[in-house]
Tab-separated table of C-alpha atoms and ligand atoms in Angstrom:
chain	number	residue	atom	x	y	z
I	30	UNK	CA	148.104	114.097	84.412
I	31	UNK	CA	150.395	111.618	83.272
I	32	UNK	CA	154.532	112.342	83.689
I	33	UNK	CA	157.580	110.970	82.181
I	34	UNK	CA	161.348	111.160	82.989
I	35	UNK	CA	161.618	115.198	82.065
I	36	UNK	CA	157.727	116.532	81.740
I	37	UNK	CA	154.667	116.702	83.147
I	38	UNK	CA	151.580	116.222	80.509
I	39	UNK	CA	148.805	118.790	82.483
I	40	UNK	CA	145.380	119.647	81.644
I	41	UNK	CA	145.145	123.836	80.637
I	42	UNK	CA	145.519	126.824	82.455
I	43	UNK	CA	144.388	130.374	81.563
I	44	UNK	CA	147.749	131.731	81.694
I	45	UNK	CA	149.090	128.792	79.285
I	46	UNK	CA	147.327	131.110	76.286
I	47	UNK	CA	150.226	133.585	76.405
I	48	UNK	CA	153.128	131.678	75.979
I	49	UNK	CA	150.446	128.858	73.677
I	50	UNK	CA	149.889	132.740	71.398
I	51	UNK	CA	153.932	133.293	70.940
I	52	UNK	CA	154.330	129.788	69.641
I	53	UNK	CA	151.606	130.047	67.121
I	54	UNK	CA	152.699	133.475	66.371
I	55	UNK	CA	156.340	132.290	65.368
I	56	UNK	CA	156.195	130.976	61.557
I	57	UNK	CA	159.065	128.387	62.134
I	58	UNK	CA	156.642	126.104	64.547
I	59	UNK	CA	153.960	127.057	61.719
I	60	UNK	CA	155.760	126.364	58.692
I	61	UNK	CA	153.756	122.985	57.059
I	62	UNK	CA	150.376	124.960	58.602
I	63	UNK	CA	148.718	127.163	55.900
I	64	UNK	CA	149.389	130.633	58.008
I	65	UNK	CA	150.612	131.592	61.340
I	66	UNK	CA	147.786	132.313	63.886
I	67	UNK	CA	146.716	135.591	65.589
I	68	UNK	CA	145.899	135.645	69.379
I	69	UNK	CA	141.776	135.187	68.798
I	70	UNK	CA	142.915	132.155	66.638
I	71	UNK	CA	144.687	130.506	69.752
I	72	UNK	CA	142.243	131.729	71.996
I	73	UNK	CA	139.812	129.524	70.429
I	74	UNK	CA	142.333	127.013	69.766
I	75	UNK	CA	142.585	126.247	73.501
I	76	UNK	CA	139.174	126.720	74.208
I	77	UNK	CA	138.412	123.711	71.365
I	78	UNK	CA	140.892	121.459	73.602
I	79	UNK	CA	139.754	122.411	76.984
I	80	UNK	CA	136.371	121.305	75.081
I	81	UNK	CA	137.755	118.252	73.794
I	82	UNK	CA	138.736	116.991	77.535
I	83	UNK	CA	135.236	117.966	78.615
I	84	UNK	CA	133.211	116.261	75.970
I	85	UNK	CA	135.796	112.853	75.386
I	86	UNK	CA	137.503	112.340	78.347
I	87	UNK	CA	141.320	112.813	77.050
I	88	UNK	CA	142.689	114.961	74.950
I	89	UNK	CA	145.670	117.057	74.174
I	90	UNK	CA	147.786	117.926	76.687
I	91	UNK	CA	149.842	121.209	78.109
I	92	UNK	CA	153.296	119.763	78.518
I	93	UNK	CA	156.041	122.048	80.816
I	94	UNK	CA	159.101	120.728	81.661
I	95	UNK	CA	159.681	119.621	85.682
I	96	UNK	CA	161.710	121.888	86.693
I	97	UNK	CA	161.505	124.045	83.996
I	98	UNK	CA	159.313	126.143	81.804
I	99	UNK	CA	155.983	125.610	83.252
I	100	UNK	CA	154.438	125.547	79.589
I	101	UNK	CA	156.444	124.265	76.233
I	102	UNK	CA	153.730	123.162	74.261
I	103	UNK	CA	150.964	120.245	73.722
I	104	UNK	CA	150.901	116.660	72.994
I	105	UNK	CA	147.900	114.150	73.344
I	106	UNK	CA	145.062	112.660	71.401
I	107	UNK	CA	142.008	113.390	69.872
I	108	UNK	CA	139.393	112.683	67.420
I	109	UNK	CA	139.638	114.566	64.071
I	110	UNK	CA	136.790	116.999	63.334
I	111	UNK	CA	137.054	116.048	59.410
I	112	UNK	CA	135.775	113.239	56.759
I	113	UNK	CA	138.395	110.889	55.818
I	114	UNK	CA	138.709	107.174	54.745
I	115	UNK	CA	140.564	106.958	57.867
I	116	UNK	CA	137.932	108.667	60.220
I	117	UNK	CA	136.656	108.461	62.578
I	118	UNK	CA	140.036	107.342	64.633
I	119	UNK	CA	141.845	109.229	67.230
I	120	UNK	CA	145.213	111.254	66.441
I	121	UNK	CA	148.152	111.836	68.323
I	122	UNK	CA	149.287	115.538	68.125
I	123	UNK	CA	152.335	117.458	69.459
I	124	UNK	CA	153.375	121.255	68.791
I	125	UNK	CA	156.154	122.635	71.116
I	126	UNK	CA	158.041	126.376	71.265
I	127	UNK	CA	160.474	126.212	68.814
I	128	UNK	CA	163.171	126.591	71.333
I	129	UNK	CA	162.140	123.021	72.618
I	130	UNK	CA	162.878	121.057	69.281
I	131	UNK	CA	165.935	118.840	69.739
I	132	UNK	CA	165.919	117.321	72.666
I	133	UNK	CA	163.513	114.539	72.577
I	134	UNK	CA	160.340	115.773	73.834
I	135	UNK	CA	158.005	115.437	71.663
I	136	UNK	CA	158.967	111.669	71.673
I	137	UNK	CA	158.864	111.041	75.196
I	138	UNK	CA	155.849	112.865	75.575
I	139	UNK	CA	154.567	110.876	72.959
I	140	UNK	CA	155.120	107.546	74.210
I	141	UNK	CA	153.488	108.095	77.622
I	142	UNK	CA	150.444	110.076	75.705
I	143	UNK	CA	150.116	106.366	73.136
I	144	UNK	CA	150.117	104.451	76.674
I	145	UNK	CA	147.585	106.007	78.025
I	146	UNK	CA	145.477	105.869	74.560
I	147	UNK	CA	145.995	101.885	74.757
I	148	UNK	CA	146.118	101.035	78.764
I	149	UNK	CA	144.178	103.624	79.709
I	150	UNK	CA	141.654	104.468	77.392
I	151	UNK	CA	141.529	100.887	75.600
I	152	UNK	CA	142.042	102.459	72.116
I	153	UNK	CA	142.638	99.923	69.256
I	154	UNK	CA	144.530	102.052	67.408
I	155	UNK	CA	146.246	105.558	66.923
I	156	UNK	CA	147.237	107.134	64.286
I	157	UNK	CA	149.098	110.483	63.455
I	158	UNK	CA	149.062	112.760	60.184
I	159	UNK	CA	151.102	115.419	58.515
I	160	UNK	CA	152.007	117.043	55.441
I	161	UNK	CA	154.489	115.434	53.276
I	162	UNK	CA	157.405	117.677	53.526
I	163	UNK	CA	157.221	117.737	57.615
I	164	UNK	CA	160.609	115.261	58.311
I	165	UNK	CA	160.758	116.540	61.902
I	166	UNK	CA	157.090	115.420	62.335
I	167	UNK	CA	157.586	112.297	60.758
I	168	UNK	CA	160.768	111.247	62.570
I	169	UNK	CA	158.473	111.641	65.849
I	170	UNK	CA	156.670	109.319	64.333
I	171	UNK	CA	158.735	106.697	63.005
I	172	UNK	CA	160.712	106.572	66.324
I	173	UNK	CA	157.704	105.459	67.931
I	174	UNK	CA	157.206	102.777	65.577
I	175	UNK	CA	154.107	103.775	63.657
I	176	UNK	CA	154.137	102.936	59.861
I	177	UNK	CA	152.882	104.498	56.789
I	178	UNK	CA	151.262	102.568	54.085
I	179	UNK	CA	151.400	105.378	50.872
I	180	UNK	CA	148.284	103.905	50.293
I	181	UNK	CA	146.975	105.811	53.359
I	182	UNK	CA	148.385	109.170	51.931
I	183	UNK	CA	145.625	111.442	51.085
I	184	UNK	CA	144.659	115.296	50.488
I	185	UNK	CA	143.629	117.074	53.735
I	186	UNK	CA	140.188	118.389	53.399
I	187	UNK	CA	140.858	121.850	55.451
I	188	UNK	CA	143.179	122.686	52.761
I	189	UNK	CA	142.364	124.225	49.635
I	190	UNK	CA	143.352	122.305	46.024
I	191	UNK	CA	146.479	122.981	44.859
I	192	UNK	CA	148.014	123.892	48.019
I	193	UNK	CA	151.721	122.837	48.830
I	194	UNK	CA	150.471	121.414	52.068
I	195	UNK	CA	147.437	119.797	50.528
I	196	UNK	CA	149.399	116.200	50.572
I	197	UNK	CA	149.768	114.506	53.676
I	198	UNK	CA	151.099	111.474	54.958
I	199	UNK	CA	149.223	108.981	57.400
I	200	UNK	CA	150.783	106.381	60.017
I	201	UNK	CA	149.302	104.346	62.061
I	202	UNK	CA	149.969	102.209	65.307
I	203	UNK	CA	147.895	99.303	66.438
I	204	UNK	CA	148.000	98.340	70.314
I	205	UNK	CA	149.243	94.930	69.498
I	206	UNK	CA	152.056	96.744	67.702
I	207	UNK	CA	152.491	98.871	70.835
I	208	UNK	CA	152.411	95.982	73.471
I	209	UNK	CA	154.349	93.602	71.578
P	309	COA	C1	157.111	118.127	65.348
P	309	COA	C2	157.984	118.613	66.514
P	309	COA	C3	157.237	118.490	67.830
P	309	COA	C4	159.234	117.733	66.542
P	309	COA	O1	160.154	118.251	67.461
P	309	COA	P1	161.585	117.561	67.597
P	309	COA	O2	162.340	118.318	68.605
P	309	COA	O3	162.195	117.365	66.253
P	309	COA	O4	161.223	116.102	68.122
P	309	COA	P2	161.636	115.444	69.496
P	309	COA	O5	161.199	116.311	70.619
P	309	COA	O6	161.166	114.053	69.474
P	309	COA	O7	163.204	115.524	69.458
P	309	COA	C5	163.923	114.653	68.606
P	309	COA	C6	165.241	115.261	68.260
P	309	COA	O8	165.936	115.622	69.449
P	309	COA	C7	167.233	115.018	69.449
P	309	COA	N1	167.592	114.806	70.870
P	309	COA	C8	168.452	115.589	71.549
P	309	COA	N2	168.514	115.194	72.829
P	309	COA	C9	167.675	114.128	72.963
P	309	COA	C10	167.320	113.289	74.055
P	309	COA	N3	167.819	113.480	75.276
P	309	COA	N4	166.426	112.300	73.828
P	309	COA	C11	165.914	112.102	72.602
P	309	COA	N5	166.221	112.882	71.541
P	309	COA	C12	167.095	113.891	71.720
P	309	COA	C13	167.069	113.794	68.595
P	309	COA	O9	168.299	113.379	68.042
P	309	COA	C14	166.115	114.272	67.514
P	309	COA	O10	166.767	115.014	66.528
P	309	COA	P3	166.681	114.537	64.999
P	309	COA	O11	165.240	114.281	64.651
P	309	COA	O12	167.251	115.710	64.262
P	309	COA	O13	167.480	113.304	64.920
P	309	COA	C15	158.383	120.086	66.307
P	309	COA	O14	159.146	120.176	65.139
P	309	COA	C16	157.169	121.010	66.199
P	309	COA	O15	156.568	121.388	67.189
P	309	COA	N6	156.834	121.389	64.966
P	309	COA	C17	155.724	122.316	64.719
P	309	COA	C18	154.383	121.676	64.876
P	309	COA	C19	154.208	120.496	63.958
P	309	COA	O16	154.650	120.507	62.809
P	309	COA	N7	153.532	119.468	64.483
P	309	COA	C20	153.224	118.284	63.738
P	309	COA	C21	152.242	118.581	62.701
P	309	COA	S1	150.986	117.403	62.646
């Protein structure tokens, strides 16, 4: 469990699929994913990360705010199931409730999730991805001082040719980059 000024990064509890369902029911938090997701779809969802922390170690995280809602969302690492010239590396992730944008979370969850990756873990590197259009994912991203190299852009294999989500952007952050 790691925690930071305003959250608490937890592993997953059974009755985090509810409210983890409504978020990836509600198109807005889906909009640069190819469809929203149905409640078997999230089921397994959270059964793939609960597997993730079994079989690596870390993972991504349930976040809730101390003090406040017990679940908002998840942020963390983990390795990328798919073939890319990037892969294999480890990703940092975040996807909160829609009525949690806008006040910083993401970031601060962020930055205690990419300290772990490099203090605790000993990671190298991280690296984060999204599609092209997704400025509110990409401002998380630049505020914690990763960098994209267009070079590094490249077309997601989960998503079909042609697709307007296809293209997606690729930054990365190196733990010297982090430390200095
Ligand atoms: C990506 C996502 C987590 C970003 O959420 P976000 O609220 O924009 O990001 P943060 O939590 O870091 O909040 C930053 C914003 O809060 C504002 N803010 C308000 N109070 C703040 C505070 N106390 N501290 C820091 N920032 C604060 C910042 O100004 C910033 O707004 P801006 O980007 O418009 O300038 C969210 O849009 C999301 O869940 N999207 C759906 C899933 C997704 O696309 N995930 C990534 C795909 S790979």
């Amino acid at each position: 469990m790691l925690t930071t000024p305003r959250l608490r990064l937890r592993l997953w509890r059974d009755e985090d699929l509810e409210p983890y369902a409504a978020l990836n029911a509600d198109p807005r938090v889906r909009e640069f994913f190819p469809s929203v997701q149905t409640l078997q779809e999230s089921t397994d969802s959270m059964q793939s990360i609960r597997d993730h922390w079994q079989r690596r170690g870390f993972g991504l995280w349930a976040v809730e705010v101390i003090g406040g809602a017990p679940f908002i969302g998840f942020i963390g690492l983990s390795v990328p199931s798919f073939d890319a010239p990037f892969t294999p590396c480890v990703e940092l992730g975040y996807r909160l409730a829609f009525e949690h944008w806008g006040r910083g979370y993401a970031t601060e969850g962020s930055r205690a999730a990419i300290g772990f990756g490099f203090s605790t873990i000993g990671l190298p590197e991280i690296v984060a991805m999204t599609a092209v259009d997704n400025e509110r994912s990409r401002r998380v991203m630049e505020r914690l001082g990763m960098t994209r190299n267009p070079a590094d852009d490249f077309d997601h294999p989960n998503i079909g040719a042609g697709h307007r989500l296809q293209r997606h952007v690729l930054y990365r952050l190196t733990a010297t980059e982090w430390k200095d």
